[in-house]
Coordinates of C-alpha atoms in Angstrom, one line a residue:
Chain A
M1 CA -59.1 28.6 -35.1
A2 CA -57.8 29.0 -31.7
R3 CA -56.3 32.3 -30.6
M4 CA -53.5 31.6 -28.1
K5 CA -53.5 33.8 -25.0
F6 CA -51.6 34.2 -21.8
L7 CA -53.5 35.0 -18.6
C8 CA -52.0 35.6 -15.2
D9 CA -54.3 35.3 -12.2
T10 CA -53.1 38.0 -9.7
E11 CA -54.9 36.2 -6.9
R12 CA -52.7 33.2 -7.3
C13 CA -49.3 34.5 -8.5
I14 CA -46.9 34.2 -5.6
E15 CA -43.9 35.8 -7.4
C16 CA -41.8 32.6 -7.3
N17 CA -40.3 33.3 -10.7
G18 CA -40.7 29.6 -11.6
C19 CA -42.1 30.6 -15.0
V20 CA -39.0 32.8 -15.7
T21 CA -36.7 29.9 -14.9
A22 CA -38.7 27.4 -16.8
C23 CA -38.7 29.6 -19.9
N24 CA -35.0 30.4 -19.7
N25 CA -34.2 26.7 -19.4
E26 CA -36.5 25.3 -22.0
N27 CA -35.7 27.9 -24.6
N28 CA -32.0 28.2 -24.0
V29 CA -32.4 32.0 -23.7
P30 CA -29.2 34.0 -23.9
W31 CA -27.7 35.3 -20.8
G32 CA -29.1 38.6 -19.6
I33 CA -32.4 38.2 -21.4
N34 CA -35.7 37.3 -19.7
R35 CA -38.4 36.5 -22.1
R36 CA -40.8 36.5 -19.2
H37 CA -40.6 38.5 -16.0
V38 CA -42.6 38.9 -12.9
V39 CA -43.6 42.4 -11.7
T40 CA -44.8 43.0 -8.2
L41 CA -46.7 46.2 -7.4
G42 CA -46.7 47.5 -3.8
D43 CA -44.0 45.0 -2.8
G44 CA -44.0 44.3 0.9
R45 CA -47.1 46.4 1.5
R46 CA -50.5 44.9 2.3
G47 CA -52.4 43.8 -0.8
E48 CA -49.3 43.4 -3.0
K49 CA -50.0 41.7 -6.3
S50 CA -47.7 40.1 -8.8
V51 CA -48.1 39.5 -12.5
S52 CA -46.0 37.3 -14.7
V53 CA -45.7 39.1 -18.1
A54 CA -44.1 38.3 -21.4
C55 CA -45.1 39.0 -25.0
M56 CA -48.9 39.2 -25.0
H57 CA -49.2 38.3 -28.7
C58 CA -51.3 41.3 -29.5
T59 CA -53.9 41.2 -32.3
D60 CA -52.8 44.6 -33.5
A61 CA -49.2 44.2 -32.5
P62 CA -47.3 47.6 -32.2
C63 CA -44.0 45.8 -32.7
A64 CA -45.1 44.5 -36.1
A65 CA -46.6 47.9 -37.0
V66 CA -43.3 49.8 -36.6
C67 CA -40.8 47.2 -37.8
P68 CA -38.8 48.8 -40.6
V69 CA -38.0 45.4 -42.2
D70 CA -41.4 43.8 -41.6
C71 CA -40.0 40.8 -39.8
F72 CA -43.1 40.0 -37.7
Y73 CA -45.9 37.6 -38.6
T74 CA -48.9 36.2 -36.8
T75 CA -49.4 32.5 -37.0
E76 CA -52.8 30.8 -37.5
D77 CA -53.0 30.4 -33.7
G78 CA -52.6 34.2 -33.2
I79 CA -49.1 33.9 -32.0
V80 CA -46.8 36.8 -32.9
L81 CA -43.5 35.6 -34.1
H82 CA -40.5 37.2 -35.8
D83 CA -37.8 36.2 -38.3
K84 CA -34.4 36.7 -36.8
D85 CA -32.8 36.4 -40.3
L86 CA -34.6 39.6 -41.2
C87 CA -34.3 41.5 -37.9
I88 CA -31.7 44.3 -37.9
G89 CA -31.8 45.1 -34.2
C90 CA -32.9 48.7 -34.6
G91 CA -34.9 48.8 -31.3
Y92 CA -38.2 50.1 -32.7
C93 CA -40.2 47.1 -31.4
F94 CA -38.7 47.8 -28.0
Y95 CA -39.9 51.5 -28.2
A96 CA -43.4 50.4 -29.3
C97 CA -44.1 47.4 -26.9
P98 CA -46.0 48.3 -23.8
F99 CA -44.8 45.2 -22.0
G100 CA -41.1 45.4 -22.6
A101 CA -41.1 42.1 -24.3
P102 CA -38.5 42.6 -27.1
Q103 CA -35.0 42.5 -25.8
Y104 CA -31.6 42.5 -27.5
P105 CA -28.6 40.4 -26.6
Q106 CA -25.7 42.9 -26.6
Q107 CA -23.2 41.5 -29.1
E108 CA -20.7 44.4 -29.6
A109 CA -19.4 47.4 -27.9
F110 CA -21.3 50.7 -27.4
G111 CA -24.5 48.8 -26.7
V112 CA -25.0 47.9 -30.4
R113 CA -28.2 45.8 -30.4
G114 CA -28.2 42.2 -31.6
K115 CA -31.1 40.4 -33.1
M116 CA -34.2 40.9 -31.1
D117 CA -35.4 38.1 -28.8
K118 CA -38.8 37.7 -27.3
C119 CA -41.3 35.2 -26.1
T120 CA -42.5 32.9 -28.9
F121 CA -45.3 31.2 -27.0
C122 CA -43.0 28.2 -27.2
A123 CA -43.7 28.1 -31.0
G124 CA -40.2 28.6 -32.4
G125 CA -39.9 30.6 -35.5
P126 CA -40.1 30.5 -39.3
L127 CA -37.5 27.7 -39.6
P128 CA -38.5 24.0 -40.0
D129 CA -40.4 22.8 -36.8
N130 CA -38.1 21.4 -34.1
S131 CA -35.0 21.6 -36.3
K132 CA -31.7 22.3 -34.6
E133 CA -31.4 25.8 -36.2
E134 CA -34.9 26.7 -35.0
F135 CA -34.0 25.7 -31.4
L136 CA -30.7 27.6 -31.5
K137 CA -32.4 30.8 -32.8
Y138 CA -35.8 30.8 -31.2
G139 CA -35.9 28.0 -28.6
R140 CA -38.2 25.0 -28.2
N141 CA -41.2 24.6 -30.5
R142 CA -43.6 23.0 -28.0
I143 CA -46.7 24.1 -30.0
A144 CA -45.6 21.9 -32.9
E145 CA -45.2 19.0 -30.4
G146 CA -48.8 19.6 -29.3
K147 CA -47.8 21.1 -25.9
L148 CA -48.4 24.4 -24.3
P149 CA -45.8 27.0 -23.2
L150 CA -43.7 25.6 -20.4
C151 CA -44.0 28.7 -18.2
A152 CA -47.7 28.0 -17.8
E153 CA -47.3 24.2 -17.5
M154 CA -44.8 24.7 -14.8
C155 CA -46.7 27.3 -12.8
A156 CA -47.0 25.8 -9.3
T157 CA -50.2 27.7 -8.3
K158 CA -51.7 27.6 -11.8
A159 CA -51.7 31.4 -11.8
L160 CA -50.3 31.5 -15.3
L161 CA -52.6 30.1 -17.9
A162 CA -51.8 29.7 -21.5
G163 CA -53.7 28.3 -24.4
D164 CA -56.8 28.9 -26.5
G165 CA -58.3 32.3 -25.4
T166 CA -61.8 31.0 -25.0
V167 CA -60.7 28.0 -22.8
V168 CA -58.4 30.2 -20.7
S169 CA -61.1 32.8 -20.1
E170 CA -63.6 30.1 -19.3
I171 CA -61.3 28.6 -16.6
Y172 CA -60.7 32.1 -15.2
R173 CA -64.4 32.9 -15.2
K174 CA -65.2 29.7 -13.2
R175 CA -62.4 30.6 -10.7
V176 CA -63.8 34.1 -10.1
M177 CA -67.3 32.6 -9.6
K178 CA -66.0 29.9 -7.2
R179 CA -63.9 32.3 -5.1
G180 CA -67.1 34.1 -4.1
G181 CA -67.3 37.0 -1.7
R182 CA -64.6 38.8 -3.5
P183 CA -66.3 41.2 -5.8
D184 CA -63.3 42.4 -7.8
A185 CA -65.7 44.9 -9.4
L186 CA -65.7 47.4 -6.5
G187 CA -63.6 50.4 -7.3
W188 CA -63.0 49.4 -10.9
Q189 CA -64.6 52.4 -12.4
T190 CA -61.9 54.6 -10.8
A191 CA -59.3 53.2 -13.2
Y192 CA -60.9 55.7 -15.6
P193 CA -62.3 58.5 -13.4
A194 CA -65.6 59.9 -14.3
E195 CA -65.5 62.9 -16.6
K196 CA -66.0 66.2 -14.9
Chain B
M1 CA -33.7 64.5 -66.3
R2 CA -37.4 65.2 -66.4
K3 CA -38.2 61.5 -66.2
T4 CA -36.1 61.0 -63.1
F5 CA -37.6 64.1 -61.5
F6 CA -41.1 62.9 -62.0
G7 CA -40.1 59.3 -61.1
A8 CA -38.7 60.5 -57.8
L9 CA -41.8 62.6 -57.2
C10 CA -44.1 59.6 -57.8
L11 CA -42.1 57.5 -55.4
L12 CA -42.3 60.1 -52.7
I13 CA -46.0 60.5 -53.1
L14 CA -46.4 56.7 -53.0
A15 CA -44.5 56.7 -49.7
G16 CA -47.1 59.2 -48.5
C17 CA -49.7 56.6 -48.5
Y18 CA -48.3 55.1 -45.3
G19 CA -50.9 55.1 -42.5
P20 CA -53.6 57.2 -41.0
V21 CA -52.3 60.7 -40.1
D22 CA -54.8 61.4 -37.3
I23 CA -53.7 59.9 -34.0
A24 CA -55.4 59.1 -30.8
Y25 CA -53.1 60.3 -28.1
H26 CA -53.2 58.0 -25.1
E27 CA -52.7 59.1 -21.6
P28 CA -52.7 56.9 -18.5
A29 CA -56.1 56.7 -16.8
R30 CA -57.9 58.4 -19.6
Y31 CA -60.6 56.2 -21.2
M32 CA -60.5 56.4 -25.0
G33 CA -63.0 53.8 -26.0
S34 CA -66.7 54.1 -26.9
M35 CA -69.0 54.8 -24.0
D36 CA -69.6 51.8 -21.9
P37 CA -73.3 51.5 -21.1
L38 CA -72.6 49.5 -17.9
L39 CA -70.5 52.3 -16.5
A40 CA -73.5 54.4 -15.6
K41 CA -75.1 51.5 -13.9
E42 CA -72.0 50.7 -11.9
R43 CA -71.7 54.3 -10.8
S44 CA -75.3 54.5 -9.6
P45 CA -75.5 54.7 -5.8
E46 CA -77.7 51.5 -5.6
Q47 CA -75.1 49.4 -7.4
Q48 CA -72.3 50.9 -5.4
E49 CA -74.1 50.1 -2.1
L50 CA -74.7 46.5 -3.3
L51 CA -71.0 46.1 -4.3
L52 CA -69.9 47.5 -1.0
Q53 CA -72.1 45.2 1.0
R54 CA -70.8 42.2 -0.9
F55 CA -67.3 43.5 -0.6
N56 CA -67.5 43.9 3.2
K57 CA -69.0 40.4 3.5
G58 CA -66.1 38.4 2.2
Q59 CA -63.2 40.6 1.3
T60 CA -59.8 39.9 2.8
D61 CA -56.7 41.7 1.8
R62 CA -54.0 39.1 1.8
Chain C
M1 CA -43.5 14.4 35.4
K2 CA -46.9 16.0 35.7
R3 CA -45.2 19.2 37.1
Y4 CA -42.9 19.5 34.1
W5 CA -45.9 19.1 31.9
S6 CA -47.8 21.9 33.5
I7 CA -44.8 24.2 33.4
G8 CA -44.4 23.4 29.7
M9 CA -48.0 24.2 29.1
A10 CA -47.7 27.5 31.0
I11 CA -44.7 28.6 28.9
F12 CA -46.4 27.5 25.7
T13 CA -49.6 29.5 26.6
A14 CA -47.6 32.5 27.5
A15 CA -45.6 32.3 24.3
W16 CA -48.8 31.9 22.3
L17 CA -50.4 34.9 24.0
I18 CA -47.4 37.1 23.4
A19 CA -47.1 36.0 19.8
G20 CA -50.8 36.7 19.4
W21 CA -50.5 40.1 20.9
T22 CA -47.5 41.2 18.9
G23 CA -48.9 39.7 15.8
E24 CA -52.0 41.8 16.3
A25 CA -49.9 44.9 17.0
V26 CA -47.9 44.5 13.8
C27 CA -50.6 43.5 11.4
G28 CA -53.3 45.7 12.8
S29 CA -56.9 44.8 12.2
D30 CA -57.5 42.1 9.6
A31 CA -60.8 43.7 8.7
P32 CA -60.7 45.3 5.2
S33 CA -60.5 49.0 4.8
P34 CA -64.0 50.0 4.0
G35 CA -64.6 50.8 0.4
I36 CA -61.0 50.3 -0.7
N37 CA -60.4 47.4 -3.1
R38 CA -56.7 46.7 -3.4
R39 CA -57.3 44.6 -6.5
A40 CA -58.8 47.6 -8.3
D41 CA -55.9 49.7 -6.9
F42 CA -53.5 47.3 -8.4
W43 CA -54.9 47.5 -11.9
R44 CA -55.2 51.2 -11.6
G45 CA -51.5 51.4 -10.8
V46 CA -50.8 49.2 -13.8
R47 CA -52.8 51.4 -16.0
E48 CA -51.0 54.5 -14.8
G49 CA -47.6 52.9 -15.5
E50 CA -46.6 52.7 -11.9
A51 CA -43.2 51.1 -11.4
G52 CA -43.0 47.9 -9.3
T53 CA -40.3 45.5 -8.4
T54 CA -38.9 42.7 -10.5
T55 CA -35.9 40.5 -10.6
S56 CA -35.3 41.2 -14.3
A57 CA -32.6 43.8 -14.8
S58 CA -33.7 44.7 -18.4
E59 CA -34.7 48.3 -19.1
G60 CA -38.4 49.1 -18.6
H61 CA -39.2 45.8 -16.9
K62 CA -40.3 47.4 -13.7
V63 CA -43.3 48.9 -15.5
L64 CA -46.0 46.4 -16.4
I65 CA -47.7 48.5 -19.1
Q66 CA -45.9 51.5 -20.6
N67 CA -48.3 53.9 -22.3
G68 CA -45.9 55.8 -24.5
G69 CA -45.2 53.1 -27.0
Q70 CA -48.6 53.3 -28.6
N71 CA -48.4 57.1 -28.9
W72 CA -44.9 56.8 -30.4
R73 CA -46.1 54.2 -32.9
Q74 CA -49.0 56.4 -34.0
I75 CA -46.8 59.5 -34.3
R76 CA -44.2 57.7 -36.3
N77 CA -46.4 55.8 -38.6
G78 CA -49.0 58.6 -38.9
P79 CA -47.9 62.3 -39.0
I80 CA -44.1 61.7 -39.5
A81 CA -44.3 59.0 -42.2
G82 CA -47.4 60.5 -43.7
A83 CA -46.3 64.2 -43.9
A84 CA -42.6 63.8 -44.7
P85 CA -43.0 62.6 -48.3
W86 CA -45.4 65.5 -49.0
L87 CA -43.1 68.0 -47.4
L88 CA -40.1 66.6 -49.3
S89 CA -41.9 66.5 -52.7
A90 CA -43.4 70.0 -52.1
V91 CA -39.9 71.3 -51.6
V92 CA -38.6 69.5 -54.7
F93 CA -41.6 70.7 -56.6
A94 CA -41.1 74.3 -55.4
I95 CA -37.5 74.2 -56.5
G96 CA -38.6 72.8 -59.9
V97 CA -41.1 75.7 -60.3
F98 CA -38.5 78.2 -59.3
F99 CA -36.1 76.7 -61.8
V100 CA -38.6 76.8 -64.6
L101 CA -39.9 80.4 -63.9
V102 CA -36.7 82.2 -62.8
G103 CA -34.0 79.9 -64.1
R104 CA -30.4 79.7 -63.2
D105 CA -28.7 82.7 -61.7
R106 CA -26.1 83.2 -64.4
L107 CA -23.0 85.3 -64.2
E108 CA -23.9 88.7 -65.6
E109 CA -20.6 89.4 -67.2
P110 CA -18.3 87.0 -69.1
R111 CA -15.7 85.2 -67.0
S112 CA -12.6 87.3 -66.3
G113 CA -10.3 84.3 -65.8
V114 CA -9.0 85.9 -62.6
A115 CA -9.5 83.3 -59.8
I116 CA -10.0 84.4 -56.2
P117 CA -9.5 81.8 -53.4
R118 CA -12.8 81.3 -51.5
F119 CA -12.6 78.2 -49.3
S120 CA -9.4 76.8 -47.9
L121 CA -8.5 73.1 -48.3
F122 CA -9.5 72.5 -44.7
E123 CA -12.8 74.1 -45.2
R124 CA -13.5 72.1 -48.3
I125 CA -12.5 68.8 -46.7
L126 CA -14.7 69.7 -43.7
H127 CA -17.6 70.5 -46.0
W128 CA -17.4 67.4 -48.1
F129 CA -16.8 65.2 -45.1
T130 CA -20.1 66.3 -43.4
A131 CA -21.9 66.5 -46.8
S132 CA -21.1 62.9 -47.8
L133 CA -22.0 61.7 -44.3
F134 CA -25.3 63.7 -44.5
I135 CA -26.2 62.0 -47.8
L136 CA -25.5 58.6 -46.3
L137 CA -27.5 59.4 -43.2
A138 CA -30.4 60.8 -45.3
L139 CA -30.5 57.7 -47.5
T140 CA -30.3 55.2 -44.7
G141 CA -32.7 57.2 -42.5
L142 CA -35.3 57.5 -45.3
S143 CA -34.9 53.7 -45.9
M144 CA -35.7 53.1 -42.2
L145 CA -38.9 55.2 -42.4
F146 CA -40.1 54.4 -45.9
G147 CA -38.3 51.2 -46.9
R148 CA -41.2 49.1 -45.8
A149 CA -43.7 51.0 -47.9
V150 CA -41.4 51.6 -51.0
L151 CA -38.5 49.2 -51.1
I152 CA -39.9 46.0 -49.7
P153 CA -42.6 45.7 -52.5
A154 CA -39.8 46.4 -55.0
F155 CA -36.9 44.2 -53.8
G156 CA -38.5 41.7 -51.3
L157 CA -38.0 41.1 -47.6
G158 CA -34.7 39.3 -47.7
A159 CA -32.8 41.8 -49.9
F160 CA -34.2 44.8 -48.1
A161 CA -33.3 43.3 -44.7
A162 CA -29.7 42.7 -45.8
Y163 CA -29.4 46.2 -47.2
M164 CA -31.1 47.7 -44.1
Q165 CA -28.8 45.7 -41.7
A166 CA -25.8 47.4 -43.4
G167 CA -27.7 50.7 -43.6
L168 CA -28.4 50.7 -39.9
L169 CA -24.8 50.1 -39.2
V170 CA -23.8 52.9 -41.5
H171 CA -26.4 55.2 -40.0
N172 CA -25.3 54.4 -36.4
F173 CA -21.6 54.9 -37.1
S174 CA -21.7 57.9 -39.4
G175 CA -24.1 59.7 -37.1
P176 CA -21.6 60.6 -34.4
L177 CA -19.0 61.5 -37.1
F178 CA -21.5 63.8 -38.8
F179 CA -22.3 65.4 -35.4
A180 CA -18.6 66.0 -34.8
G181 CA -18.3 67.5 -38.3
V182 CA -21.2 69.8 -37.6
L183 CA -19.5 71.0 -34.4
V184 CA -16.2 71.7 -36.2
E185 CA -18.1 73.6 -38.9
A186 CA -19.8 75.6 -36.2
I187 CA -16.5 76.6 -34.8
T188 CA -15.0 77.3 -38.2
W189 CA -17.8 79.4 -39.7
A190 CA -19.8 80.9 -36.7
K191 CA -18.0 84.2 -36.7
E192 CA -18.6 85.2 -40.3
N193 CA -22.2 84.0 -40.0
I194 CA -23.3 86.5 -37.3
P195 CA -26.4 88.2 -38.8
K196 CA -26.0 91.9 -39.7
R197 CA -28.5 94.6 -40.8
M198 CA -27.3 94.3 -44.4
D199 CA -28.8 90.7 -44.5
L200 CA -32.3 92.1 -44.2
V201 CA -31.8 94.1 -47.3
W202 CA -30.4 91.0 -49.0
F203 CA -33.7 89.2 -48.2
K204 CA -35.8 92.2 -49.3
N205 CA -34.1 92.0 -52.7
L206 CA -34.3 88.2 -52.7
G207 CA -30.6 88.1 -53.2
G208 CA -30.9 89.8 -56.5
M209 CA -31.9 86.5 -58.1
V210 CA -35.4 87.5 -59.0
G211 CA -36.1 90.5 -61.2
K212 CA -33.7 93.0 -62.5
G213 CA -33.0 95.0 -59.4
P214 CA -29.5 95.9 -58.2
R215 CA -27.6 93.2 -56.4
P216 CA -27.7 93.6 -52.6
H217 CA -24.4 94.0 -50.7
A218 CA -22.9 90.9 -49.0
G219 CA -19.7 90.1 -47.2
R220 CA -18.1 86.7 -47.5
V221 CA -21.4 85.1 -46.5
N222 CA -24.7 86.4 -47.7
G223 CA -28.0 86.4 -45.9
G224 CA -29.3 83.2 -47.4
E225 CA -26.1 81.3 -46.6
K226 CA -26.3 82.6 -43.0
V227 CA -29.8 81.3 -42.6
W228 CA -28.7 77.9 -43.9
F229 CA -25.7 77.9 -41.6
W230 CA -27.8 78.6 -38.4
F231 CA -30.5 76.1 -39.5
M232 CA -27.8 73.5 -40.2
L233 CA -26.3 74.1 -36.8
T234 CA -29.6 73.8 -35.0
A235 CA -30.8 70.8 -36.9
G236 CA -27.4 69.2 -36.6
L237 CA -27.3 69.7 -32.8
V238 CA -30.9 68.5 -32.3
S239 CA -30.7 65.5 -34.5
G240 CA -27.2 64.8 -33.2
V241 CA -28.0 64.8 -29.5
T242 CA -31.3 62.8 -30.0
G243 CA -29.3 60.5 -32.3
L244 CA -26.8 59.8 -29.6
V245 CA -29.6 59.0 -27.2
L246 CA -30.9 56.4 -29.6
D247 CA -27.6 55.1 -30.8
F248 CA -26.1 54.2 -27.4
P249 CA -28.7 52.5 -25.1
I250 CA -26.1 52.2 -22.4
F251 CA -26.7 55.3 -20.3
G252 CA -29.8 54.0 -18.7
Q253 CA -32.1 56.2 -20.7
S254 CA -35.7 55.1 -20.4
R255 CA -38.1 53.9 -23.1
L256 CA -40.0 57.2 -22.9
T257 CA -36.8 59.2 -23.4
M258 CA -36.0 57.1 -26.5
Q259 CA -39.5 57.4 -27.8
I260 CA -39.4 61.2 -27.5
A261 CA -35.9 61.3 -28.9
H262 CA -36.9 59.3 -31.9
V263 CA -39.9 61.6 -32.7
I264 CA -37.6 64.7 -32.5
H265 CA -34.8 62.9 -34.4
A266 CA -37.1 61.8 -37.3
S267 CA -38.9 65.1 -37.7
M268 CA -35.7 67.1 -37.5
G269 CA -34.0 64.8 -40.0
I270 CA -36.9 65.3 -42.5
L271 CA -36.8 69.1 -42.0
F272 CA -33.0 69.0 -42.4
L273 CA -33.2 67.1 -45.6
A274 CA -36.0 69.3 -47.0
A275 CA -33.9 72.4 -46.3
S276 CA -30.8 70.8 -47.7
F277 CA -32.5 70.4 -51.1
G278 CA -32.5 74.2 -51.4
H279 CA -28.8 74.4 -50.4
I280 CA -27.9 71.7 -52.9
Y281 CA -29.9 73.4 -55.7
I282 CA -28.3 76.8 -55.2
G283 CA -24.9 75.4 -54.8
T284 CA -24.9 73.3 -57.9
I285 CA -27.2 74.3 -60.8
G286 CA -28.9 77.2 -59.1
A287 CA -26.2 79.8 -59.2
E288 CA -23.5 79.6 -61.9
G289 CA -20.0 79.5 -60.7
T290 CA -20.8 78.7 -57.0
F291 CA -19.9 75.0 -57.1
E292 CA -16.3 75.6 -58.0
G293 CA -15.8 77.7 -54.9
M294 CA -16.4 74.6 -52.7
W295 CA -14.9 72.1 -55.1
R296 CA -11.7 73.7 -56.4
G297 CA -11.6 76.4 -53.7
K298 CA -11.5 79.3 -56.2
V299 CA -14.2 81.5 -57.7
D300 CA -14.1 83.8 -60.7
K301 CA -13.7 87.5 -60.0
V302 CA -17.0 88.2 -61.8
W303 CA -18.8 85.7 -59.5
A304 CA -17.3 87.3 -56.4
K305 CA -18.3 90.8 -57.5
Q306 CA -21.8 89.7 -58.4
H307 CA -22.6 87.7 -55.2
N308 CA -20.3 88.9 -52.4
D309 CA -19.3 92.4 -53.4
L310 CA -18.0 93.6 -50.0
W311 CA -15.9 90.4 -49.6
Y312 CA -14.6 91.0 -53.2
E313 CA -13.5 94.5 -52.4
Q314 CA -11.6 93.3 -49.3
K315 CA -10.0 90.4 -51.3
A316 CA -9.1 92.7 -54.2
K317 CA -7.2 95.0 -51.8
E318 CA -5.4 92.0 -50.2
L319 CA -4.5 90.5 -53.6
H320 CA -3.8 93.9 -55.2
L321 CA -6.2 93.3 -58.1
G322 CA -7.1 96.9 -58.6
T323 CA -10.7 98.1 -58.5
N324 CA -11.8 96.8 -61.8

């Protein structure tokens, strides 16, 4: 079975936010919520890099581990989805997620959280595939239509890849080899400095 | 009275079987995984020299 | 025509040269800095949780990978959820053992029928206001922590989610009210709860509950009640402040702040609940005649003499009851 993965190629991402716009439009995302966002580190400085990030559909998802009402489930394709009929808007998944994927539309005063909303890998939710209710609650179910997430499909530089993890990593591996002369490996060990 | 007492106690103990109590506390830039055998090779001076050569040959900071 | 052409060329060349020059001056050398790989630097920055820029206005979106979440998850699901039931059941068990071995602290003399006012109507309303909110908060709070392990297997996902949706609302709205109640209690009862030397003796004699020793002296509030009061105030303040941080995500508090606040809130809540078991026991079945003081506002003369003798003497003078 395929395991769906996102991969963003930092050498290609040009911070155009096309993926964000595509996602918001395709999934009819509520105002104020971005299921996907682009982060730029060292903006304006030499060697700045951008990454488009959304829910990474973790294997051992922290959101699912802390949810008090157990509303998360992983599909056969390894996509982490949640049931908005169960969600109580407690905010725990937001505390646990390293990527800031879960967000809450503010429905009432005092910042009371509504039902959590996050990237669905364009796979909708637990409701019948491509039904009107599913679209209104979770957005488009492109996976059921045999299509991949629109953010990746729309990416102008093909920086954002989405799909079966093995295929995606194979494409990325070929890219790295083709680029040549750019050994990304130098300096990598300093991410985890040597023990003294 | 006694039944409710022991019932409540059993329920509480059941809730105790929640998850592993020992935690691995993560800090940024601290490696927590098992030892990577390739790390020693990468840190060796020969490998570093090779990487630097290759790096200087084609690297451009866009 | 040819002249214009050459002038044009000259201007173009000059412009190109100047542009080249300034370009060089602004960008500096295009040669890479030796041994510095900005790609590795980027991912190191990500790993260390460095904040970048983004067009998204949502909280925490500037940081690509936030490290605290995994720690919070482990602490909540591990030590807190793992230790809390054991602590709570240990306290229940200890109280049970105490009840079996020592038994109720009965009135030592038959009731006199003379009632002495102990708590005013305001004090009683204040107490039961906070107490009922406390029970609501404890039940909903425990459901948040253990509902998934205990209640979902019993009642199913849908029923529990419906209950928990209401429970979360109750928890979030009664929390600030409870906090306010605790603050008013602090103002009302702080003065008489200031510790005195006599309280040490009270603890040495275990309040006269165990064994046949003489009853220690106590004013309106005895040593045990004072300890409960100050613990209640501390736990109320700590869980109240952290609760407000979690309750209102509108002050720009960061994810890390909320993670830390939640850990403190949950552990303090469990300790608060564990300690409250002792308070509830001693106030209801633990000591005979205590409950009516907080419920009807009056206690029997015998109870007052037995538990709070100094307060009784003062009251007796005020009410002209005589010394016996």
